[in-house]
Amino acid sequence: MLIALSVPVALSAQTNRVEKDGFLGIGTTTPAAPLHIINGKQEIKFGTGTNTSAYSLSLGLNDDGINFDINSSVRAINFRNIGNMKFSLLPDGNLLIDRNGDVSLYTGTAAVEQNRYLALMNSQSFTSASGLKAGGVLVSGDFSFASPGKNDLVVKGNTGMGVPAPKARLDIAGGSPWTTNGWGKAIKLANANTIEFTGLQRSFGIGTTQNILYFFHANADGTGGANYFMMADGTTGNVGIGTVLPPGAGYKLAVEGTIGARKVKVTQGSWADFVFADDYKLLPLKDVKNFIDQHKHLPDIPSAKEVAQEGLDVGEMNKKLLQKVEELTLHLIAESKRNDELQEEVKQLRTVTSSLGKQVFHLQQKR
């Protein structure tokens, strides 16, 4: 393609000059470069050649900087080298860097770390950050660390969200306000999505679906189903361990299996001390025997069948067992009292017997 140079003024002794060293001045008589142009528009204009459409490129210098202007809305401004590099300013305002390989953007030429950053801003006067949109992004001091796939983000170091100096691979602070009592929202997962904790033999997950929060484990290789070992009902606040919460059961804690503990504390609203009240009617032992003979369990104590069907209230059962202990204690006290009375009667009978024996002895002596 032929490029014609269009110069807006003619050579004259007053404003144009060719120095003996080969410098050409246009609009100046003191050229300071091989081509030195000064005119009202501060502009060099390249016209079209015979094999092109009617396009032209203007190079200008103004108060806002060096300007490249092309009189076309469909042609780009291209910069090429003899290799495989093409840098284009596209007519739609986008920037194209076409290279046979990765493209690097450097922020300096120093041989040591300069801690310089690439900042994307809306404008020089409105410096809020703009976004970064890419197929795959790698954040690493070593480009050989990973090759992110499309839509993937790979970070080699720590990531801080709301944290200026992250201390972990993911360090989060300052979540959006969530509840009225001060909880912020740092991470949000959609329905049926989980956080995975991977071990050598098992992987563990935490996630929610519908109104249930699940804690489960799965095979480390991702095969098989989820095995739930704990869950919480978000509607009732009930918790199940080793079991799926029975609908409408009303258990705040349902456990399938054995519970091991050093101490269990059960709070009771009432206790069995009413047995010692003056107006308490203690069932006679004869009536207790008749009840046992008929029902095969103690009065006020559930039968084996009832326990099998309805379970056992530990706190209530302890109260009833204490009631039976206290009733038994009252029976023992009553029996002890009767025993003391009998002992006293025996003592008195022994005294009378001894006195009668002496009287008999004296009568026999008088004969």
Coordinates of C-alpha atoms in Angstrom, one line a residue:
M1 CA 0.0 0.0 0.0
L2 CA 1.3 3.4 -0.9
I3 CA 1.3 6.1 1.8
A4 CA 1.4 9.8 0.7
L5 CA 2.6 12.5 3.0
S6 CA 0.4 15.5 2.8
V7 CA 2.1 18.7 4.0
P8 CA -0.3 21.7 4.5
V9 CA 2.3 24.4 3.7
A10 CA 4.8 24.9 0.9
L11 CA 8.6 25.3 1.4
S12 CA 9.6 29.0 1.7
A13 CA 12.5 30.9 3.1
Q14 CA 10.3 32.4 5.8
T15 CA 8.8 29.4 7.6
N16 CA 10.5 26.3 6.1
R17 CA 14.1 25.4 6.0
V18 CA 16.4 22.5 5.1
E19 CA 19.6 22.6 7.1
K20 CA 22.9 21.4 5.7
D21 CA 22.9 18.4 8.1
G22 CA 19.7 17.1 6.4
F23 CA 17.2 18.4 9.0
L24 CA 13.9 19.4 7.4
G25 CA 11.8 22.1 9.1
I26 CA 8.2 22.7 8.2
G27 CA 6.7 25.7 9.9
T28 CA 10.0 26.4 11.6
T29 CA 13.4 27.7 10.4
T30 CA 15.3 26.0 13.1
P31 CA 14.6 22.3 12.8
A32 CA 15.8 20.2 15.7
A33 CA 15.1 16.8 14.2
P34 CA 15.3 15.1 10.8
L35 CA 11.6 16.2 10.4
H36 CA 10.5 19.0 12.6
I37 CA 6.9 20.3 11.9
I38 CA 5.1 23.2 13.6
N39 CA 1.7 24.3 12.4
G40 CA -1.5 25.6 13.9
K41 CA -3.0 22.1 14.4
Q42 CA 0.2 20.4 15.6
E43 CA -0.7 17.7 13.1
I44 CA 0.8 15.3 10.5
K45 CA -1.7 13.7 8.2
F46 CA -1.1 10.6 6.2
G47 CA -3.4 10.3 3.2
T48 CA -4.5 7.2 1.4
G49 CA -2.8 5.5 -1.4
T50 CA -4.1 4.3 -4.8
N51 CA -5.0 0.8 -3.5
T52 CA -6.9 1.9 -0.4
S53 CA -10.3 3.4 0.4
A54 CA -10.5 7.0 1.4
Y55 CA -9.0 6.6 4.9
S56 CA -6.3 8.8 6.4
L57 CA -4.4 8.9 9.7
S58 CA -3.5 12.0 11.6
L59 CA -0.8 12.3 14.2
G60 CA -1.2 15.3 16.4
L61 CA 0.3 16.9 19.5
N62 CA -2.1 18.8 21.7
D63 CA -2.5 19.8 25.4
D64 CA -4.1 16.4 26.1
G65 CA -1.1 14.5 24.7
I66 CA -0.1 12.8 21.5
N67 CA -3.2 11.9 19.4
F68 CA -3.6 9.2 16.7
D69 CA -6.8 9.9 14.7
I70 CA -8.2 7.8 11.9
N71 CA -11.2 8.9 9.9
S72 CA -12.9 5.5 10.0
S73 CA -15.3 3.7 12.4
V74 CA -14.6 0.3 11.0
R75 CA -10.8 0.3 10.8
A76 CA -8.3 -0.3 13.6
I77 CA -5.0 1.3 14.4
N78 CA -2.5 -1.6 14.3
F79 CA 1.1 -1.8 15.6
R80 CA 3.1 -4.8 14.3
N81 CA 6.6 -6.2 14.5
I82 CA 8.3 -8.6 12.2
G83 CA 7.5 -11.5 14.5
N84 CA 4.1 -12.7 15.7
M85 CA 3.0 -9.7 17.7
K86 CA 0.1 -7.5 16.8
F87 CA -1.2 -4.7 19.0
S88 CA -4.5 -3.1 17.8
L89 CA -6.8 -0.3 18.9
L90 CA -10.1 -1.6 17.6
P91 CA -12.8 0.7 16.2
D92 CA -15.2 -0.4 19.0
G93 CA -12.8 1.0 21.6
N94 CA -11.4 -2.4 22.7
L95 CA -7.7 -3.3 22.9
L96 CA -6.4 -6.4 21.0
I97 CA -3.0 -8.0 21.8
D98 CA -2.5 -10.9 19.4
R99 CA 0.6 -13.0 20.0
N100 CA 1.7 -16.5 19.4
G101 CA 1.9 -17.4 23.1
D102 CA 1.2 -15.8 26.5
V103 CA 1.0 -12.0 26.7
S104 CA 2.9 -10.3 29.6
L105 CA 2.3 -6.8 30.9
Y106 CA 5.2 -5.4 32.9
T107 CA 5.1 -2.5 35.3
G108 CA 8.8 -1.8 35.2
T109 CA 12.3 -3.0 34.1
A110 CA 14.0 -3.3 37.5
A111 CA 15.9 -6.5 38.3
V112 CA 14.4 -6.6 41.9
E113 CA 10.8 -6.7 43.1
Q114 CA 9.2 -3.3 42.9
N115 CA 5.7 -4.2 44.4
R116 CA 3.9 -2.3 41.6
Y117 CA 0.4 -3.1 40.6
L118 CA -1.8 -2.9 37.6
A119 CA -4.8 -0.7 38.6
L120 CA -8.0 -0.6 36.5
M121 CA -9.9 2.6 37.2
N122 CA -13.0 4.2 35.7
S123 CA -11.2 7.4 34.8
Q124 CA -8.4 9.8 36.0
S125 CA -11.0 12.0 37.7
F126 CA -13.3 9.2 38.9
T127 CA -10.9 6.6 40.3
S128 CA -13.2 3.9 41.6
A129 CA -12.0 0.5 40.5
S130 CA -13.3 -1.2 37.3
G131 CA -13.7 -4.9 36.9
L132 CA -11.5 -7.6 35.4
K133 CA -13.1 -10.1 33.1
A134 CA -11.1 -13.1 31.9
G135 CA -11.5 -16.7 30.8
G136 CA -9.0 -17.9 33.4
V137 CA -6.9 -16.0 35.9
L138 CA -3.7 -17.0 37.7
V139 CA -2.4 -15.0 40.6
S140 CA 1.1 -16.1 41.3
G141 CA 4.7 -14.9 41.3
D142 CA 5.5 -18.0 39.2
F143 CA 3.6 -18.4 35.9
S144 CA 4.5 -22.1 35.8
F145 CA 2.5 -22.7 39.0
A146 CA -0.7 -23.5 37.2
S147 CA -2.6 -23.1 33.9
P148 CA -6.1 -22.1 34.9
G149 CA -8.9 -23.5 32.9
K150 CA -11.7 -21.4 31.4
N151 CA -13.7 -19.6 34.1
D152 CA -11.2 -20.7 36.8
L153 CA -9.3 -18.5 39.3
V154 CA -6.1 -19.9 40.8
V155 CA -4.4 -18.1 43.6
K156 CA -1.0 -19.4 44.8
G157 CA -0.8 -17.4 48.0
N158 CA -3.3 -16.1 50.6
T159 CA -6.6 -14.4 49.6
G160 CA -8.1 -11.7 51.7
M161 CA -11.7 -10.5 51.5
G162 CA -12.1 -7.4 53.6
V163 CA -8.6 -8.2 55.1
P164 CA -5.6 -6.2 54.1
A165 CA -3.1 -8.8 55.3
P166 CA -4.6 -12.3 55.0
K167 CA -3.2 -14.9 57.4
A168 CA -4.7 -17.9 55.7
R169 CA -5.5 -19.2 52.2
L170 CA -8.9 -17.6 52.6
D171 CA -9.2 -14.8 55.2
I172 CA -12.6 -13.1 55.4
A173 CA -13.8 -10.2 57.5
G174 CA -16.5 -7.5 57.2
G175 CA -19.4 -9.5 55.7
S176 CA -22.5 -7.7 54.7
P177 CA -25.0 -7.2 57.5
W178 CA -27.3 -10.2 57.8
T179 CA -29.2 -10.4 61.1
T180 CA -30.6 -7.7 63.4
N181 CA -28.3 -8.9 66.2
G182 CA -25.0 -8.2 64.5
W183 CA -24.2 -11.3 62.4
G184 CA -22.5 -10.5 59.1
K185 CA -22.7 -12.6 55.9
A186 CA -19.2 -13.7 54.8
I187 CA -20.0 -16.8 52.7
K188 CA -23.3 -17.8 51.1
L189 CA -24.0 -21.2 49.5
A190 CA -27.1 -21.9 47.5
N191 CA -29.5 -24.8 48.1
A192 CA -27.9 -28.3 47.9
N193 CA -24.4 -26.9 47.8
T194 CA -21.7 -27.8 50.4
I195 CA -18.3 -26.9 51.8
E196 CA -16.0 -30.0 51.4
F197 CA -13.3 -31.0 53.9
T198 CA -11.1 -33.6 52.3
G199 CA -9.3 -36.3 54.3
L200 CA -7.2 -39.2 53.1
Q201 CA -10.0 -41.7 53.6
R202 CA -13.1 -39.6 53.9
S203 CA -14.5 -36.3 52.7
F204 CA -16.8 -34.3 55.0
G205 CA -19.5 -31.8 53.9
I206 CA -21.6 -29.1 55.4
G207 CA -24.6 -27.9 53.4
T208 CA -28.3 -27.2 53.5
T209 CA -31.3 -28.1 51.5
Q210 CA -34.9 -26.9 52.1
N211 CA -34.9 -26.2 55.9
I212 CA -32.3 -28.7 57.1
L213 CA -28.6 -28.2 57.7
Y214 CA -26.6 -31.4 57.1
F215 CA -23.3 -32.7 58.3
F216 CA -22.2 -35.7 56.3
H217 CA -19.3 -37.8 55.1
A218 CA -18.6 -39.3 51.7
N219 CA -15.9 -41.3 49.9
A220 CA -12.7 -39.3 49.4
D221 CA -12.9 -39.9 45.7
G222 CA -16.4 -38.4 45.5
T223 CA -18.2 -41.7 44.8
G224 CA -21.2 -43.0 46.7
G225 CA -23.9 -41.2 48.6
A226 CA -23.8 -38.8 51.5
N227 CA -24.0 -40.4 54.9
Y228 CA -25.6 -38.0 57.3
F229 CA -24.2 -38.1 60.9
M230 CA -25.8 -34.8 62.2
M231 CA -28.5 -32.5 61.0
A232 CA -30.4 -29.5 62.4
D233 CA -34.0 -28.5 61.6
G234 CA -34.0 -24.7 60.9
T235 CA -37.8 -24.5 61.6
T236 CA -37.9 -26.2 65.0
G237 CA -34.3 -26.0 66.1
N238 CA -34.2 -29.8 66.7
V239 CA -30.9 -31.6 66.2
G240 CA -30.4 -35.2 65.2
I241 CA -27.2 -37.2 65.6
G242 CA -26.9 -40.5 63.7
T243 CA -30.5 -40.3 62.6
V244 CA -32.8 -38.5 60.3
L245 CA -35.1 -36.3 62.5
P246 CA -38.5 -37.9 62.8
P247 CA -41.2 -35.5 61.6
G248 CA -43.2 -34.0 64.4
A249 CA -41.3 -36.0 67.1
G250 CA -40.6 -32.9 69.1
Y251 CA -37.1 -34.0 70.2
K252 CA -34.7 -31.2 70.6
L253 CA -31.9 -33.8 70.4
A254 CA -32.4 -37.2 68.8
V255 CA -29.5 -39.6 69.0
E256 CA -29.3 -43.0 67.3
G257 CA -26.7 -44.9 69.4
T258 CA -24.9 -44.7 72.7
I259 CA -24.1 -41.5 74.5
G260 CA -20.9 -41.5 76.6
A261 CA -20.6 -38.7 79.2
R262 CA -18.8 -38.1 82.6
K263 CA -21.8 -36.1 83.8
V264 CA -25.4 -35.5 82.8
K265 CA -27.5 -32.8 84.4
V266 CA -31.3 -32.9 84.0
T267 CA -33.3 -30.0 85.3
Q268 CA -36.6 -30.9 86.9
G269 CA -39.5 -28.6 87.7
S270 CA -40.6 -30.7 90.7
W271 CA -39.0 -33.4 92.9
A272 CA -40.3 -36.3 95.0
D273 CA -40.1 -34.6 98.4
F274 CA -43.9 -34.5 98.5
V275 CA -43.7 -38.1 99.9
F276 CA -42.6 -36.6 103.3
A277 CA -45.6 -34.2 103.5
D278 CA -47.9 -34.8 106.5
D279 CA -50.9 -35.4 104.3
Y280 CA -49.2 -37.9 101.9
K281 CA -51.1 -41.2 101.8
L282 CA -48.5 -43.9 101.9
L283 CA -49.8 -47.1 100.2
P284 CA -49.7 -50.0 102.7
L285 CA -47.3 -52.8 101.9
K286 CA -50.2 -55.2 101.6
D287 CA -51.7 -53.1 98.8
V288 CA -48.3 -52.8 97.2
K289 CA -48.0 -56.6 97.1
N290 CA -51.5 -56.9 95.6
F291 CA -50.6 -54.4 92.9
I292 CA -47.4 -56.2 92.0
D293 CA -49.2 -59.5 91.9
Q294 CA -51.7 -58.1 89.5
H295 CA -49.6 -55.8 87.2
K296 CA -46.0 -57.2 87.7
H297 CA -44.5 -53.7 88.3
L298 CA -44.5 -51.1 91.0
P299 CA -47.3 -48.5 91.3
D300 CA -46.6 -45.2 89.4
I301 CA -43.7 -46.9 87.5
P302 CA -44.2 -47.6 83.7
S303 CA -44.3 -51.1 82.5
A304 CA -41.8 -52.7 80.2
K305 CA -44.3 -52.5 77.4
E306 CA -44.9 -48.8 77.9
V307 CA -41.1 -48.1 78.0
A308 CA -40.6 -50.1 74.7
Q309 CA -43.3 -48.1 73.0
E310 CA -42.9 -44.6 74.3
G311 CA -39.3 -44.5 75.6
L312 CA -38.2 -43.2 79.0
D313 CA -38.1 -39.7 80.5
V314 CA -34.8 -39.8 82.4
G315 CA -35.6 -36.9 84.7
E316 CA -39.2 -38.1 85.4
M317 CA -38.0 -41.7 86.0
N318 CA -35.4 -40.6 88.5
K319 CA -38.1 -38.7 90.3
K320 CA -40.4 -41.7 90.4
L321 CA -37.5 -44.0 91.6
L322 CA -36.7 -41.5 94.3
Q323 CA -40.4 -41.5 95.3
K324 CA -40.3 -45.3 95.7
V325 CA -37.1 -45.0 97.7
E326 CA -38.7 -42.4 100.0
E327 CA -41.8 -44.5 100.3
L328 CA -39.7 -47.5 101.2
T329 CA -37.8 -45.3 103.7
L330 CA -41.2 -44.4 105.4
H331 CA -42.1 -48.0 105.5
L332 CA -38.8 -48.9 107.1
I333 CA -39.2 -46.1 109.6
A334 CA -42.7 -47.4 110.5
E335 CA -41.4 -50.9 110.8
S336 CA -38.5 -49.7 112.9
K337 CA -40.9 -47.9 115.2
R338 CA -43.0 -51.1 115.5
N339 CA -39.9 -53.1 116.2
D340 CA -38.8 -50.7 119.0
E341 CA -42.3 -51.0 120.5
L342 CA -42.1 -54.7 120.4
Q343 CA -38.7 -54.6 121.9
E344 CA -40.1 -52.5 124.8
E345 CA -43.0 -55.0 125.2
V346 CA -40.6 -57.9 125.3
K347 CA -38.4 -56.1 127.9
Q348 CA -41.5 -55.5 130.1
L349 CA -42.6 -59.1 129.7
R350 CA -39.1 -60.2 130.7
T351 CA -39.4 -58.0 133.8
V352 CA -42.8 -59.4 134.7
T353 CA -41.6 -62.9 134.0
S354 CA -38.6 -62.5 136.2
S355 CA -40.7 -61.1 139.0
L356 CA -43.2 -64.0 138.8
G357 CA -40.3 -66.4 138.8
K358 CA -38.9 -65.0 142.0
Q359 CA -42.3 -65.2 143.6
V360 CA -42.7 -68.8 142.6
F361 CA -39.3 -69.6 144.0
H362 CA -40.2 -68.0 147.4
L363 CA -43.4 -69.9 147.6
Q364 CA -41.6 -73.2 146.9
Q365 CA -39.1 -72.4 149.7
K366 CA -41.9 -71.9 152.3
R367 CA -43.4 -75.3 151.7

